[in-house]
Amino acid sequence: MVNIPLNRKRMRSLLLCKSQSCGLIGSLVLKRGFTHQDTGLHYDRYLREVIDFLEKDQHFREKLHNTDMEDIKQGKLAKELDFVSHHVRTKLDELKRQEVSRLRALIKAKQDIEGGKDMMMDHQALLKQFEYLNHNNPHTFEVEDLDRLIKSATNDLENYDKERHEEFKRYEMMKEHERREHLKTLDEDGRKKEEEHHEELKKKHADHPKVNHPGSQDQLKEVWEEADGLDPEDFDPKTFFSLHDTNGDGYFDEQELESLFTKELEKVYDPANEEDDMVEMEEERLRMREHVMNEVDTNKDRLVSLDEFLIATKKKEFLEPESWETLEQNQAYTEEEMREFEEHLAREEKDLNQKTLDLQKQKEELERQQEQLNAQKLELQQQSRYICYNSICFSWVLFVQHVT
C-alpha cells in the first residue's frame, strides 16, 4: 500500500474487514480511499475503476473529505454524483456498459456450458450477480449505481475474516487427515517412527520464547527497541504512533497494525524450520490484529485513531496484560469437527468414485454401440459388394446372350 491521495493505503483494512462491525465498509470504501489489493469480489476491477475515476473529480473529492460516515451510509454522498464533471460521468457510463457486457458474456458462457438449458438455471442467482449495479439501465451510471456499489461492497465483504478462519480450519483438518491417511500406508514400525517424528516437531515448534500480548506495553516496547532502535525506558506512545503511522494519515489501519506483530511472530515461526507452518503464521497474525482491534477500536470503523490508541495505553490491559496463547495452545478444530470433516471427505470420495464408475459404464456402452455400428457398416459394405457383383454377372449374361 502506498501513500497517495485520499489515503488509499487505509482502504486495505476496510475492504478486507469481515467482522460484525463491517457494516461500515461500503461507506468507508469511498471515505478512506482505495487499495490495489484484490478484494476477491467478482466485480473487483469495476469497483476499483469507479473509485479511481471519482477521485479525479475535484468536487466529489472535496465532498468525500467533508462528508461524515453516517451521511455516506445513508446515501447522501452518492447524490453528489449529479455534480461531477461531464468527463467523469462519461467514463463511468462507459465502465458500466463494459461491466454489463462482461456479466452478460459470463452468463451466456455458463448457459453454453450447460448445453443452453437456460430454463434450468437459477435466475435469482444470476440476478444477484447484478446487485451492485442497476441492470435495468445498462447505459448510464447513475446515483443508484453508486449507492448499490457501496451497499454491495458492505454486504459482500462483511464476513471476510470469518471465512478466513473457516478456511484455515479446513486447511488444518485436511493436513491432519492426510497425515492419518499416510499412517495407514505404513507398517507398525513405520507408524511408530512417524508418530515420534510428529511429536518431536510439535515440541520443537512449541519451544519458543515468550510471546508478548499483542498491543500491550511490553509488545510495543519490544518493537520500539528492536525495530526502531530506541531506548525502552524512553518509550512514548504518541511518538510510537507517529513512527508506525507509515502514511501519516492519523490512523493505524489493519496492515500497519499487523506489521507491529512481526517481531512476535518471528519468535514462533521460521520458514526454514520443518516444524513451522507459514499458513499458521498468517492465521496467528490475523488473530493478533483482530484482538487489538476489538480492544482498541472503540468506534468500530476498522481503524485505530491516535486518540483511541492513547486511551488504550492507559488501561490495565495495556500495562498488565494476560499471557497470550498461541495457536499450538488453541487447536483450530474439535475432534467432532474432524470426524464430520472426514465423513464429508468420505462421502465426496464415494460420489466421485460413483461418477467415475458411471462414466466408465457410459464409455463401455459407447464402445459397444460403436462396435455394433462398425459391424453393421461392414455388413452393409459386404451386401453392397454382393449386389454389385450379381449386377455385373447379370449384365454379362445379357451381353453374351445378345451377341450370340
Short mmCIF file of C-alpha atoms in Angstrom, two decimals:
data_model
loop_
_atom_site.label_atom_id
_atom_site.label_comp_id
_atom_site.label_asym_id
_atom_site.label_seq_id
_atom_site.Cartn_x
_atom_site.Cartn_y
_atom_site.Cartn_z
CA MET A 1 0.00 0.00 0.00
CA VAL A 2 1.30 3.44 -0.83
CA ASN A 3 0.67 6.96 0.36
CA ILE A 4 -1.48 8.52 -2.34
CA PRO A 5 -4.44 10.95 -2.32
CA LEU A 6 -7.45 10.03 -0.18
CA ASN A 7 -5.39 7.68 1.99
CA ARG A 8 -5.72 4.68 -0.30
CA LYS A 9 -3.46 2.69 1.94
CA ARG A 10 -6.06 2.72 4.66
CA MET A 11 -8.57 1.05 2.37
CA ARG A 12 -6.90 -2.34 2.74
CA SER A 13 -8.23 -2.86 6.24
CA LEU A 14 -11.63 -1.61 5.18
CA LEU A 15 -12.01 -3.78 2.12
CA LEU A 16 -10.59 -6.82 3.87
CA CYS A 17 -12.59 -6.29 7.05
CA LYS A 18 -15.05 -9.09 7.62
CA SER A 19 -16.22 -8.82 11.23
CA GLN A 20 -19.50 -7.79 12.83
CA SER A 21 -18.56 -4.12 12.51
CA CYS A 22 -18.14 -4.23 8.78
CA GLY A 23 -21.50 -2.67 8.04
CA LEU A 24 -19.41 0.46 7.70
CA ILE A 25 -17.35 -0.96 4.88
CA GLY A 26 -19.40 0.20 1.95
CA SER A 27 -19.14 3.81 3.01
CA LEU A 28 -15.54 3.52 4.05
CA VAL A 29 -14.67 2.18 0.61
CA LEU A 30 -15.08 5.73 -0.56
CA LYS A 31 -14.32 7.66 2.59
CA ARG A 32 -10.93 6.16 3.26
CA GLY A 33 -9.52 5.82 -0.22
CA PHE A 34 -8.77 2.65 -2.17
CA THR A 35 -6.32 -0.22 -2.28
CA HIS A 36 -4.53 -2.01 -5.09
CA GLN A 37 -5.07 -5.36 -3.34
CA ASP A 38 -7.67 -7.62 -4.92
CA THR A 39 -10.79 -7.74 -2.76
CA GLY A 40 -11.79 -11.12 -4.13
CA LEU A 41 -15.13 -9.75 -5.35
CA HIS A 42 -16.19 -10.79 -8.82
CA TYR A 43 -16.68 -7.07 -9.57
CA ASP A 44 -13.34 -6.06 -8.03
CA ARG A 45 -11.98 -4.42 -11.18
CA TYR A 46 -15.20 -2.46 -11.72
CA LEU A 47 -15.14 -1.26 -8.11
CA ARG A 48 -11.53 -0.10 -8.41
CA GLU A 49 -12.09 1.76 -11.67
CA VAL A 50 -15.21 3.55 -10.41
CA ILE A 51 -13.33 4.75 -7.31
CA ASP A 52 -10.33 5.83 -9.38
CA PHE A 53 -12.45 7.98 -11.69
CA LEU A 54 -14.45 9.51 -8.85
CA GLU A 55 -11.20 10.52 -7.16
CA LYS A 56 -10.27 12.51 -10.25
CA ASP A 57 -13.25 14.85 -9.84
CA GLN A 58 -12.37 17.81 -7.60
CA HIS A 59 -15.95 18.43 -6.44
CA PHE A 60 -16.51 14.81 -5.46
CA ARG A 61 -13.11 14.58 -3.79
CA GLU A 62 -13.87 17.63 -1.62
CA LYS A 63 -17.26 16.23 -0.65
CA LEU A 64 -15.63 12.94 0.19
CA HIS A 65 -13.31 14.63 2.67
CA ASN A 66 -16.11 16.66 4.27
CA THR A 67 -18.87 14.05 4.49
CA ASP A 68 -19.20 12.03 7.68
CA MET A 69 -19.70 8.28 7.80
CA GLU A 70 -23.38 8.35 8.68
CA ASP A 71 -24.21 10.55 5.71
CA ILE A 72 -22.30 8.23 3.39
CA LYS A 73 -24.14 5.22 4.79
CA GLN A 74 -27.47 6.97 4.17
CA GLY A 75 -26.56 7.56 0.53
CA LYS A 76 -26.02 11.32 0.71
CA LEU A 77 -22.58 11.14 -0.85
CA ALA A 78 -23.93 9.14 -3.78
CA LYS A 79 -26.21 12.07 -4.64
CA GLU A 80 -23.12 14.20 -5.26
CA LEU A 81 -22.62 12.16 -8.40
CA ASP A 82 -25.00 14.58 -10.13
CA PHE A 83 -22.39 17.33 -9.77
CA VAL A 84 -19.26 15.60 -11.03
CA SER A 85 -17.70 16.65 -14.32
CA HIS A 86 -19.11 15.55 -17.65
CA HIS A 87 -15.82 13.80 -18.44
CA VAL A 88 -16.01 11.64 -15.31
CA ARG A 89 -19.70 10.82 -15.86
CA THR A 90 -18.91 9.79 -19.42
CA LYS A 91 -16.15 7.49 -18.20
CA LEU A 92 -18.43 6.00 -15.55
CA ASP A 93 -21.10 5.37 -18.19
CA GLU A 94 -18.52 3.57 -20.30
CA LEU A 95 -17.35 1.49 -17.32
CA LYS A 96 -20.91 0.42 -16.57
CA ARG A 97 -21.62 -0.59 -20.15
CA GLN A 98 -18.44 -2.66 -20.19
CA GLU A 99 -19.35 -4.28 -16.87
CA VAL A 100 -22.88 -5.15 -18.02
CA SER A 101 -21.43 -6.67 -21.20
CA ARG A 102 -18.93 -8.64 -19.13
CA LEU A 103 -21.66 -10.09 -16.92
CA ARG A 104 -23.86 -10.95 -19.86
CA ALA A 105 -20.97 -12.69 -21.58
CA LEU A 106 -20.26 -14.71 -18.43
CA ILE A 107 -23.89 -15.77 -18.12
CA LYS A 108 -24.07 -16.74 -21.81
CA ALA A 109 -20.89 -18.77 -21.40
CA LYS A 110 -22.47 -20.55 -18.42
CA GLN A 111 -25.57 -21.30 -20.48
CA ASP A 112 -23.46 -22.63 -23.35
CA ILE A 113 -21.51 -24.87 -20.97
CA GLU A 114 -24.78 -26.26 -19.62
CA GLY A 115 -25.98 -27.00 -23.14
CA GLY A 116 -28.20 -23.96 -23.48
CA LYS A 117 -30.63 -25.23 -20.85
CA ASP A 118 -31.37 -21.73 -19.62
CA MET A 119 -34.74 -22.80 -18.22
CA MET A 120 -32.93 -24.98 -15.71
CA MET A 121 -30.72 -22.16 -14.46
CA ASP A 122 -31.23 -20.33 -11.16
CA HIS A 123 -32.33 -16.93 -12.42
CA GLN A 124 -32.39 -15.46 -8.91
CA ALA A 125 -28.73 -16.38 -8.53
CA LEU A 126 -27.99 -14.78 -11.88
CA LEU A 127 -29.79 -11.56 -10.94
CA LYS A 128 -27.89 -11.46 -7.66
CA GLN A 129 -24.69 -11.09 -9.66
CA PHE A 130 -26.08 -7.75 -10.89
CA GLU A 131 -26.97 -6.39 -7.44
CA TYR A 132 -24.07 -3.93 -7.38
CA LEU A 133 -25.45 -2.05 -10.40
CA ASN A 134 -28.81 -1.19 -11.93
CA HIS A 135 -29.01 -3.67 -14.81
CA ASN A 136 -32.38 -2.27 -15.92
CA ASN A 137 -30.45 0.74 -17.17
CA PRO A 138 -27.32 -0.73 -18.79
CA HIS A 139 -26.24 2.51 -20.47
CA THR A 140 -25.58 5.20 -17.85
CA PHE A 141 -24.01 5.27 -14.39
CA GLU A 142 -26.48 6.94 -12.02
CA VAL A 143 -26.74 7.78 -8.31
CA GLU A 144 -28.44 4.42 -7.73
CA ASP A 145 -25.42 2.63 -9.19
CA LEU A 146 -23.04 4.29 -6.76
CA ASP A 147 -25.38 3.61 -3.85
CA ARG A 148 -25.71 -0.04 -4.88
CA LEU A 149 -21.95 -0.37 -5.25
CA ILE A 150 -21.37 0.91 -1.71
CA LYS A 151 -24.02 -1.36 -0.20
CA SER A 152 -22.89 -4.42 -2.14
CA ALA A 153 -19.28 -3.95 -1.02
CA THR A 154 -20.60 -3.77 2.55
CA ASN A 155 -22.62 -6.98 2.30
CA ASP A 156 -20.09 -8.98 0.31
CA LEU A 157 -17.08 -8.20 2.47
CA GLU A 158 -18.53 -8.22 5.95
CA ASN A 159 -17.80 -11.91 6.63
CA TYR A 160 -14.27 -12.00 5.23
CA ASP A 161 -12.33 -12.61 8.47
CA LYS A 162 -14.81 -15.29 9.49
CA GLU A 163 -14.33 -17.01 6.13
CA ARG A 164 -10.57 -16.82 6.52
CA HIS A 165 -10.81 -18.56 9.89
CA GLU A 166 -13.01 -21.25 8.38
CA GLU A 167 -10.58 -21.75 5.51
CA PHE A 168 -7.74 -22.09 7.99
CA LYS A 169 -9.72 -24.64 10.00
CA ARG A 170 -10.32 -26.69 6.83
CA TYR A 171 -6.63 -26.39 5.99
CA GLU A 172 -5.63 -27.74 9.41
CA MET A 173 -8.12 -30.60 9.24
CA MET A 174 -7.00 -31.56 5.75
CA LYS A 175 -3.39 -31.54 6.91
CA GLU A 176 -4.27 -33.86 9.80
CA HIS A 177 -6.41 -36.05 7.55
CA GLU A 178 -3.56 -36.52 5.08
CA ARG A 179 -1.22 -37.36 7.95
CA ARG A 180 -3.62 -40.02 9.24
CA GLU A 181 -4.10 -41.45 5.77
CA HIS A 182 -0.33 -41.65 5.33
CA LEU A 183 -0.03 -43.57 8.60
CA LYS A 184 -2.44 -46.18 7.24
CA THR A 185 0.00 -46.97 4.43
CA LEU A 186 2.84 -47.78 6.88
CA ASP A 187 3.61 -50.91 8.83
CA GLU A 188 3.60 -50.87 12.63
CA ASP A 189 7.26 -49.88 12.90
CA GLY A 190 6.88 -47.15 10.29
CA ARG A 191 3.82 -45.71 12.03
CA LYS A 192 5.66 -45.62 15.34
CA LYS A 193 8.59 -43.72 13.84
CA GLU A 194 6.28 -41.31 12.03
CA GLU A 195 4.30 -40.59 15.20
CA GLU A 196 7.50 -40.00 17.16
CA HIS A 197 8.73 -37.62 14.48
CA HIS A 198 5.40 -35.78 14.51
CA GLU A 199 5.50 -35.32 18.28
CA GLU A 200 9.10 -34.16 18.09
CA LEU A 201 8.16 -31.48 15.56
CA LYS A 202 5.28 -30.32 17.75
CA LYS A 203 7.58 -29.96 20.74
CA LYS A 204 10.19 -28.09 18.71
CA HIS A 205 7.56 -25.69 17.44
CA ALA A 206 6.18 -25.07 20.94
CA ASP A 207 9.67 -24.42 22.31
CA HIS A 208 9.90 -20.72 21.55
CA PRO A 209 10.43 -17.50 23.53
CA LYS A 210 7.51 -15.93 25.34
CA VAL A 211 5.12 -14.14 23.03
CA ASN A 212 4.03 -10.77 24.35
CA HIS A 213 0.34 -9.94 24.48
CA PRO A 214 -0.46 -8.13 21.17
CA GLY A 215 -0.92 -4.42 21.66
CA SER A 216 0.44 -4.44 25.21
CA GLN A 217 3.12 -2.13 26.55
CA ASP A 218 5.66 -4.97 26.61
CA GLN A 219 4.94 -5.85 22.99
CA LEU A 220 5.14 -2.27 21.73
CA LYS A 221 8.26 -1.55 23.78
CA GLU A 222 9.93 -4.51 22.10
CA VAL A 223 9.14 -3.00 18.69
CA TRP A 224 10.34 0.38 19.95
CA GLU A 225 13.67 -1.14 21.00
CA GLU A 226 14.36 -3.78 18.34
CA ALA A 227 12.71 -2.31 15.24
CA ASP A 228 13.02 1.40 15.99
CA GLY A 229 16.37 1.21 17.78
CA LEU A 230 15.21 3.36 20.70
CA ASP A 231 15.70 3.07 24.46
CA PRO A 232 12.73 1.21 26.02
CA GLU A 233 12.99 3.49 29.04
CA ASP A 234 12.10 6.43 26.77
CA PHE A 235 9.00 4.76 25.33
CA ASP A 236 6.42 7.35 24.36
CA PRO A 237 3.05 6.19 22.95
CA LYS A 238 2.46 9.32 20.89
CA THR A 239 5.89 9.13 19.28
CA PHE A 240 5.43 5.40 18.72
CA PHE A 241 2.15 6.06 16.92
CA SER A 242 3.77 8.65 14.65
CA LEU A 243 6.64 6.31 13.81
CA HIS A 244 4.34 3.48 12.75
CA ASP A 245 1.59 5.50 11.10
CA THR A 246 3.59 5.00 7.94
CA ASN A 247 1.36 7.01 5.64
CA GLY A 248 0.86 9.81 8.15
CA ASP A 249 -2.94 9.82 7.94
CA GLY A 250 -3.51 9.82 11.70
CA TYR A 251 -4.74 6.20 11.86
CA PHE A 252 -3.41 2.68 12.22
CA ASP A 253 -5.03 0.58 9.52
CA GLU A 254 -5.02 -3.21 9.56
CA GLN A 255 -1.78 -3.51 7.63
CA GLU A 256 0.03 -1.07 9.90
CA LEU A 257 -1.22 -2.98 12.94
CA GLU A 258 -0.18 -6.34 11.53
CA SER A 259 3.32 -5.04 10.83
CA LEU A 260 3.71 -4.41 14.57
CA PHE A 261 3.42 -8.15 15.26
CA THR A 262 6.31 -9.24 13.04
CA LYS A 263 8.78 -9.49 15.93
CA GLU A 264 6.39 -11.62 17.95
CA LEU A 265 5.67 -13.93 15.02
CA GLU A 266 9.38 -14.38 14.34
CA LYS A 267 9.70 -15.88 17.82
CA VAL A 268 7.37 -18.69 16.79
CA TYR A 269 7.78 -19.15 13.04
CA ASP A 270 10.81 -19.59 10.82
CA PRO A 271 10.27 -20.58 7.16
CA ALA A 272 13.49 -22.61 7.31
CA ASN A 273 12.13 -24.90 10.03
CA GLU A 274 10.21 -28.04 9.15
CA GLU A 275 8.07 -27.68 12.24
CA ASP A 276 6.84 -24.16 11.42
CA ASP A 277 3.90 -23.68 9.07
CA MET A 278 3.69 -20.26 7.39
CA VAL A 279 -0.06 -20.65 6.84
CA GLU A 280 -0.40 -20.92 10.60
CA MET A 281 1.75 -17.81 11.00
CA GLU A 282 -0.72 -15.78 8.92
CA GLU A 283 -3.60 -17.10 10.99
CA GLU A 284 -1.73 -16.04 14.13
CA ARG A 285 -1.19 -12.59 12.63
CA LEU A 286 -4.91 -12.33 11.90
CA ARG A 287 -5.78 -13.36 15.47
CA MET A 288 -3.43 -10.72 16.87
CA ARG A 289 -4.85 -7.98 14.67
CA GLU A 290 -8.45 -8.92 15.49
CA HIS A 291 -7.65 -8.91 19.20
CA VAL A 292 -6.11 -5.43 19.13
CA MET A 293 -8.94 -4.05 17.01
CA ASN A 294 -11.52 -5.44 19.43
CA GLU A 295 -9.72 -3.85 22.38
CA VAL A 296 -8.75 -0.50 20.90
CA ASP A 297 -11.06 0.35 18.00
CA THR A 298 -13.90 1.73 20.11
CA ASN A 299 -15.97 3.23 17.27
CA LYS A 300 -15.63 0.04 15.17
CA ASP A 301 -14.54 1.76 11.96
CA ARG A 302 -11.70 -0.74 11.43
CA LEU A 303 -9.14 1.97 12.06
CA VAL A 304 -7.27 2.97 15.23
CA SER A 305 -7.05 6.72 15.67
CA LEU A 306 -4.37 8.43 17.75
CA ASP A 307 -6.95 9.21 20.45
CA GLU A 308 -8.12 5.59 20.60
CA PHE A 309 -4.51 4.43 20.80
CA LEU A 310 -3.56 6.84 23.61
CA ILE A 311 -6.65 5.93 25.63
CA ALA A 312 -5.79 2.22 25.28
CA THR A 313 -2.25 2.80 26.60
CA LYS A 314 -3.69 3.96 29.92
CA LYS A 315 -5.74 0.82 30.51
CA LYS A 316 -4.75 -2.01 32.83
CA GLU A 317 -4.85 -4.46 29.90
CA PHE A 318 -2.07 -2.45 28.26
CA LEU A 319 0.10 -2.11 31.36
CA GLU A 320 -0.54 -5.54 32.95
CA PRO A 321 -1.71 -7.85 30.18
CA GLU A 322 -2.59 -11.52 30.47
CA SER A 323 -0.37 -14.07 28.76
CA TRP A 324 -1.02 -14.68 25.05
CA GLU A 325 -1.91 -18.21 23.97
CA THR A 326 -0.51 -19.06 20.56
CA LEU A 327 -2.12 -21.37 18.02
CA GLU A 328 -0.46 -24.55 19.29
CA GLN A 329 -2.30 -23.94 22.55
CA ASN A 330 -5.61 -23.43 20.74
CA GLN A 331 -6.37 -26.20 18.27
CA ALA A 332 -8.40 -24.80 15.38
CA TYR A 333 -10.92 -27.66 15.38
CA THR A 334 -12.54 -30.14 17.73
CA GLU A 335 -12.43 -33.90 17.31
CA GLU A 336 -16.13 -33.81 16.48
CA GLU A 337 -15.44 -31.32 13.67
CA MET A 338 -12.59 -33.53 12.48
CA ARG A 339 -14.88 -36.56 12.43
CA GLU A 340 -17.53 -34.66 10.43
CA PHE A 341 -14.86 -33.36 8.05
CA GLU A 342 -13.55 -36.86 7.36
CA GLU A 343 -17.08 -38.17 6.88
CA HIS A 344 -17.66 -35.38 4.39
CA LEU A 345 -14.46 -36.29 2.54
CA ALA A 346 -15.51 -39.94 2.51
CA ARG A 347 -18.89 -39.00 1.01
CA GLU A 348 -17.19 -36.85 -1.61
CA GLU A 349 -14.82 -39.68 -2.46
CA LYS A 350 -17.72 -42.11 -2.71
CA ASP A 351 -19.62 -39.74 -5.00
CA LEU A 352 -16.54 -39.23 -7.12
CA ASN A 353 -15.95 -42.97 -7.38
CA GLN A 354 -19.60 -43.47 -8.35
CA LYS A 355 -19.32 -40.79 -11.03
CA THR A 356 -16.13 -42.42 -12.28
CA LEU A 357 -17.88 -45.77 -12.39
CA ASP A 358 -20.86 -44.27 -14.23
CA LEU A 359 -18.54 -42.63 -16.75
CA GLN A 360 -16.71 -45.91 -17.25
CA LYS A 361 -20.02 -47.66 -17.90
CA GLN A 362 -21.02 -44.95 -20.33
CA LYS A 363 -17.68 -45.34 -22.09
CA GLU A 364 -18.13 -49.10 -22.31
CA GLU A 365 -21.68 -48.68 -23.64
CA LEU A 366 -20.48 -46.20 -26.26
CA GLU A 367 -17.71 -48.57 -27.27
CA ARG A 368 -20.26 -51.41 -27.54
CA GLN A 369 -22.53 -49.25 -29.68
CA GLN A 370 -19.54 -48.29 -31.83
CA GLU A 371 -18.70 -51.94 -32.34
CA GLN A 372 -22.28 -52.60 -33.40
CA LEU A 373 -22.16 -49.71 -35.83
CA ASN A 374 -18.87 -50.95 -37.23
CA ALA A 375 -20.36 -54.45 -37.65
CA GLN A 376 -23.43 -53.03 -39.38
CA LYS A 377 -21.23 -50.92 -41.61
CA LEU A 378 -19.15 -53.96 -42.56
CA GLU A 379 -22.29 -55.99 -43.28
CA LEU A 380 -23.68 -53.22 -45.48
CA GLN A 381 -20.40 -53.00 -47.36
CA GLN A 382 -20.43 -56.77 -47.96
CA GLN A 383 -24.05 -56.66 -49.15
CA SER A 384 -23.20 -53.80 -51.43
CA ARG A 385 -20.31 -55.71 -52.95
CA TYR A 386 -22.54 -58.79 -53.38
CA ILE A 387 -25.26 -56.79 -55.09
CA CYS A 388 -22.68 -55.12 -57.28
CA TYR A 389 -21.13 -58.49 -58.18
CA ASN A 390 -24.53 -60.01 -59.04
CA SER A 391 -25.40 -56.97 -61.09
CA ILE A 392 -22.18 -57.29 -63.09
CA CYS A 393 -22.74 -61.00 -63.64
CA PHE A 394 -26.31 -60.47 -64.78
CA SER A 395 -25.21 -57.75 -67.18
CA TRP A 396 -22.55 -60.06 -68.62
CA VAL A 397 -25.07 -62.85 -69.22
CA LEU A 398 -27.37 -60.44 -71.02
CA PHE A 399 -24.48 -59.24 -73.12
CA VAL A 400 -23.45 -62.80 -74.14
CA GLN A 401 -26.99 -63.71 -74.99
CA HIS A 402 -27.29 -60.63 -77.12
CA VAL A 403 -24.08 -61.39 -79.05
CA THR A 404 -24.97 -64.99 -79.65
#
